Short mmCIF file of the C-alpha atoms (twelve columns), coordinates in Angstrom:
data_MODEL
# 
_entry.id   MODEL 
# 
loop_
_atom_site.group_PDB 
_atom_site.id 
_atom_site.type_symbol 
_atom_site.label_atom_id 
_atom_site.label_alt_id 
_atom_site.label_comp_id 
_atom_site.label_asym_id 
_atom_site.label_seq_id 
_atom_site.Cartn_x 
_atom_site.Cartn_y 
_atom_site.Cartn_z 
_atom_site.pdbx_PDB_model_num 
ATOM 1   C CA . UNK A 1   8.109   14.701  -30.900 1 
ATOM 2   C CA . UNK A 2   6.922   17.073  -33.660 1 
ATOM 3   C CA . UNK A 3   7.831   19.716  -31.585 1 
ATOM 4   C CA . UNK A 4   10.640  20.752  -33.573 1 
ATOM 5   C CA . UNK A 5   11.014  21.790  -37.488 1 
ATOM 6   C CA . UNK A 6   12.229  19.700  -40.281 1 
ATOM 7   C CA . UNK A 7   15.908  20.558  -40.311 1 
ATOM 8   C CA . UNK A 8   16.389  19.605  -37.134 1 
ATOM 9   C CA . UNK A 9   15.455  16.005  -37.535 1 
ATOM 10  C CA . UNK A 10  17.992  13.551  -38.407 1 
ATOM 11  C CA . UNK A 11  17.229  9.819   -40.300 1 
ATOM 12  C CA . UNK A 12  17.610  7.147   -38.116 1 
ATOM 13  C CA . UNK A 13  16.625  9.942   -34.849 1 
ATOM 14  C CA . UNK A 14  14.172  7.797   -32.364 1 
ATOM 15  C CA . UNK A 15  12.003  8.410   -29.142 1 
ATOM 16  C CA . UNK A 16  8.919   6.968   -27.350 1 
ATOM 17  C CA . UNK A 17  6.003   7.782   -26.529 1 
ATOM 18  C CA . UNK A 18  3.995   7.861   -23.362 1 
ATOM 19  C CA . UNK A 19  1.286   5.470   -22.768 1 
ATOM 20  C CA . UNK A 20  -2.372  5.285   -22.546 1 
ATOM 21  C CA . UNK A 21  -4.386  2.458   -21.469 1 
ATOM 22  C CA . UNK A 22  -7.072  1.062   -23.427 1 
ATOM 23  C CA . UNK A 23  -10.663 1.260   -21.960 1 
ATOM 24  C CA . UNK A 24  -14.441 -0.496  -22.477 1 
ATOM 25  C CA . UNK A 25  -15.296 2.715   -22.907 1 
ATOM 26  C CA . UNK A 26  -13.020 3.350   -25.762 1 
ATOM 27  C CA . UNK A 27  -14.527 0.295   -27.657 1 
ATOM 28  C CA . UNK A 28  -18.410 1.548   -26.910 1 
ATOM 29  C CA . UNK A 29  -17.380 4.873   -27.940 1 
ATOM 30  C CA . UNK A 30  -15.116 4.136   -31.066 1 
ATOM 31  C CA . UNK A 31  -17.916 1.665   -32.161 1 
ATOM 32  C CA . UNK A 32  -20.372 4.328   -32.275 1 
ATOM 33  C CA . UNK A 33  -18.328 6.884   -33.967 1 
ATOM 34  C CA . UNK A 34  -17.123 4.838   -36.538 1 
ATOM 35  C CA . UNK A 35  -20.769 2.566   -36.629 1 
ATOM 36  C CA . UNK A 36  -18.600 -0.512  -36.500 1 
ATOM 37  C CA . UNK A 37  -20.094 -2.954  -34.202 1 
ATOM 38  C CA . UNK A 38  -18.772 -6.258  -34.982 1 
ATOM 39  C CA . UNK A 39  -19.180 -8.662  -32.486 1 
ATOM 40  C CA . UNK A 40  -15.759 -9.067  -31.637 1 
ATOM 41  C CA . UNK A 41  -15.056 -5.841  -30.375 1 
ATOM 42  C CA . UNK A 42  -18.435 -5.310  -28.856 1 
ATOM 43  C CA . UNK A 43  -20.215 -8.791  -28.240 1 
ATOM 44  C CA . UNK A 44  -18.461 -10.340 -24.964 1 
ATOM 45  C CA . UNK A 45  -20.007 -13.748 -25.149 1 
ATOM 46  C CA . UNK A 46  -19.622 -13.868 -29.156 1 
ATOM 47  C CA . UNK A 47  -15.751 -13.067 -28.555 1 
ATOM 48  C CA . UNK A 48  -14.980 -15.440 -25.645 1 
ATOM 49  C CA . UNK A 49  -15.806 -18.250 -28.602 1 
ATOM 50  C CA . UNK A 50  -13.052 -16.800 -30.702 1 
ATOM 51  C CA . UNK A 51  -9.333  -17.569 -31.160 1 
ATOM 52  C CA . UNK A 52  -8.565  -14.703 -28.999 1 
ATOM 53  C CA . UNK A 53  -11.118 -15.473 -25.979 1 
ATOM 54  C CA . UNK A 54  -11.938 -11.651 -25.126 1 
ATOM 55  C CA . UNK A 55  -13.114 -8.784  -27.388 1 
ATOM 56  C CA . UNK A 56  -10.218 -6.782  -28.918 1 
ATOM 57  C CA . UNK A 57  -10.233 -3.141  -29.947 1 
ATOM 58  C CA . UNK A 58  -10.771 -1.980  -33.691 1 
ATOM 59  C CA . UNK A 59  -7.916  -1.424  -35.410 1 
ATOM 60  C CA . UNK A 60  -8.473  1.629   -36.324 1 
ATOM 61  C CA . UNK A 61  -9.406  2.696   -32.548 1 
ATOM 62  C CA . UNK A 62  -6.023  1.520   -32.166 1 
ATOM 63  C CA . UNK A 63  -4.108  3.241   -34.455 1 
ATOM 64  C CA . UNK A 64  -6.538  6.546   -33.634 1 
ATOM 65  C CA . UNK A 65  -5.799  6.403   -29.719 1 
ATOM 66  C CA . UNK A 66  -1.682  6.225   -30.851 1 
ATOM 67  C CA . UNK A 67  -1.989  9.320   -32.946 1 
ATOM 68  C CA . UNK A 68  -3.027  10.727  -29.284 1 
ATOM 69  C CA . UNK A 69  0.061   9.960   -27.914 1 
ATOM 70  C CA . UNK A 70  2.162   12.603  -30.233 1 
ATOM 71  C CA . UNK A 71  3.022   16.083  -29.256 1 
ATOM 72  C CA . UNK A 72  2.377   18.457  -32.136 1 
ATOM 73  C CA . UNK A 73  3.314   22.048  -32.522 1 
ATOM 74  C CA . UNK A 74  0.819   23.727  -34.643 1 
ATOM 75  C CA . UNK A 75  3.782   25.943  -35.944 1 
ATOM 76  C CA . UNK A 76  5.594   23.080  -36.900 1 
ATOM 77  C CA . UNK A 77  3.458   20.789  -38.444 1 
ATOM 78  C CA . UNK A 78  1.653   21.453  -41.695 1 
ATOM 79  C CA . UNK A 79  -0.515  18.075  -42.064 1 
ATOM 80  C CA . UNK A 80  -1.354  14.591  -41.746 1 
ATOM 81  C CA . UNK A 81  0.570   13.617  -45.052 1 
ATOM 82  C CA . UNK A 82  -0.234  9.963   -45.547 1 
ATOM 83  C CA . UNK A 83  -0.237  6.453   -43.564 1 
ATOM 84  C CA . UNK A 84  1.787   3.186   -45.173 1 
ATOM 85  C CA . UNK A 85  2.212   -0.052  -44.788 1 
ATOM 86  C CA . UNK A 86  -0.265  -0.854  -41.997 1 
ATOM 87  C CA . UNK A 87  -0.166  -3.981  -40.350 1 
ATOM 88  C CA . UNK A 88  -1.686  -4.961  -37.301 1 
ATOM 89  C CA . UNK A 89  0.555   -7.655  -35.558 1 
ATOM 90  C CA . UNK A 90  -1.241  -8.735  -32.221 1 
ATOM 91  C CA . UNK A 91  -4.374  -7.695  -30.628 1 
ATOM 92  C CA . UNK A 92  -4.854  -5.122  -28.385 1 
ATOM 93  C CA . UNK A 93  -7.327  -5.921  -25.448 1 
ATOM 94  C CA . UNK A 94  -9.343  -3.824  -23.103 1 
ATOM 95  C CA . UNK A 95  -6.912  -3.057  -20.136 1 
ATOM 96  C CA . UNK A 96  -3.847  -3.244  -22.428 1 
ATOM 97  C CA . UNK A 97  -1.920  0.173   -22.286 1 
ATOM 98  C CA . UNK A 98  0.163   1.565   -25.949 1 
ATOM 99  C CA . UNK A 99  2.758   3.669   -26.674 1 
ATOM 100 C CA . UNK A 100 4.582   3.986   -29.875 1 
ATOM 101 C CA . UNK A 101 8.414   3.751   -30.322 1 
ATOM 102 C CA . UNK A 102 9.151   5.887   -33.434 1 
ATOM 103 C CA . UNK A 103 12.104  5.907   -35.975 1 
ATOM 104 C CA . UNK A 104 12.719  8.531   -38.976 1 
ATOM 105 C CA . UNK A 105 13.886  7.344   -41.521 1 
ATOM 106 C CA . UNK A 106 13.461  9.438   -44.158 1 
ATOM 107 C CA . UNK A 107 13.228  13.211  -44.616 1 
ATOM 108 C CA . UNK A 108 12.030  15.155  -48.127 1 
ATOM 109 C CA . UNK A 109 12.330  18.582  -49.157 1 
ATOM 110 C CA . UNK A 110 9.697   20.472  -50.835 1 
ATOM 111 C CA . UNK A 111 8.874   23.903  -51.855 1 
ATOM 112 C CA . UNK A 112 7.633   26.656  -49.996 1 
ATOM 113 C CA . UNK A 113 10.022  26.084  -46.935 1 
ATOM 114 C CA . UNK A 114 8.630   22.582  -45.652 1 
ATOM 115 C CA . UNK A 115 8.940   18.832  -46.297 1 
ATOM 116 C CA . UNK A 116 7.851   15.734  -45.754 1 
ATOM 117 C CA . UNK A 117 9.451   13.260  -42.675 1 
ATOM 118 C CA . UNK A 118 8.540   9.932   -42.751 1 
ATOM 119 C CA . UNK A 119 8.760   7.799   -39.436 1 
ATOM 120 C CA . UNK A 120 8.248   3.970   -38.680 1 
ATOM 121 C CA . UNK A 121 6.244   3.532   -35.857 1 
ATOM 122 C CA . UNK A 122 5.463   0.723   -33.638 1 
ATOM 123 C CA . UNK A 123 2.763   0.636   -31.442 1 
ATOM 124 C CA . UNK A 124 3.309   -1.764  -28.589 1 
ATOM 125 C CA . UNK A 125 1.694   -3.043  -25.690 1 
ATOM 126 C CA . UNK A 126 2.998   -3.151  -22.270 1 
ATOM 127 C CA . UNK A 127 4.322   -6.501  -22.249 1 
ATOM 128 C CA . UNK A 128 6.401   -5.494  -25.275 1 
ATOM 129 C CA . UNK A 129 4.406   -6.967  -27.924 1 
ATOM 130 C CA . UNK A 130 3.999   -5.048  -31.273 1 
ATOM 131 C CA . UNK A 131 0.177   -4.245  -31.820 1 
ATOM 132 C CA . UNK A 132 0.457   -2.610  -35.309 1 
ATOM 133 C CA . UNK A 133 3.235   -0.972  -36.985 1 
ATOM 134 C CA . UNK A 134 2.762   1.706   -39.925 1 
ATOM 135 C CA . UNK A 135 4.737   4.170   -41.674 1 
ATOM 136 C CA . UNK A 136 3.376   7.547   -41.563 1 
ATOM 137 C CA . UNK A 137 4.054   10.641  -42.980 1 
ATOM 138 C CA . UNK A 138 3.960   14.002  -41.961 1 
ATOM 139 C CA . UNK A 139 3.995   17.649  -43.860 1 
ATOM 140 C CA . UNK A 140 6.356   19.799  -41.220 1 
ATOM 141 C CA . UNK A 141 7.628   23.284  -42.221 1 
ATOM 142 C CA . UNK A 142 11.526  24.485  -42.435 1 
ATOM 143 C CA . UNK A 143 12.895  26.568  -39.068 1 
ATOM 144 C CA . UNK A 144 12.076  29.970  -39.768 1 
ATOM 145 C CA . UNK A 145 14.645  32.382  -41.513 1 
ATOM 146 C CA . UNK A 146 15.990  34.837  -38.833 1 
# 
């Protein structure tokens, strides 16, 4: 994915991820990290009375587990320029396995030999639901000059 350097990427370029699965553990973990422990991602009995009948994983665990799921060449890529936009569409549930389907669409020069791409991405379930989309960009350096 960013694997390759900004000139090589084109606007309108997509690809997929692979997937990862979503585990109890995750929630336990993420809740501790983070210190959010609202009941409805940790509390099974306070959940079950809820609109969506089963805890559901943070947001945030959600959009941190998908950041997992790019390849990143430390040559390549600069920084973590920015997230946009973010919207979380449907919940994601213990058990329920992500991967993101990713579009450029739009790619910014800058100084010193690098730039800025900015991809749409959709993180979706396995059933094909969307669980949050976001744009994101990312700092990414110019092929080197031979």
């Amino acid at each position: 994915m960013f694997t390759k350097y900004l000139d090589q990427f084109v606007i309108g370029e997509t690809w997929v991820s692979r997937g990862r699965t979503i585990t109890e553990s995750d929630l336990v973990m993420f809740a501790a990290f983070s210190g959010d422990w609202f009941p409805l991602h940790t509390d099974k009995e306070y959940a079950a009375n809820t609109a969506f009948k089963q805890r559901i994983a943070h947001g945030m665990l959600v959009l941190s587990a998908a950041s997992g799921l790019f390849q990143f060449d430390p040559d390549v890529v600069v920084a973590f320029y920015g997230m946009e936009n973010v919207r979380f569409v449907n919940p994601t549930f213990i058990g329920d396995t992500i991967h993101i389907e990713t579009k450029v669409i739009d790619i910014t020069e800058k100084e010193g030999g690098r730039g800025v791409i900015t991809i749409l991405q959709e993180i979706k379930k396995q059933n094909g639901d969307i669980a949050a989309v976001a744009t994101m960009k990312l700092m990414i350096n110019r092929s080197p000059q031979k």
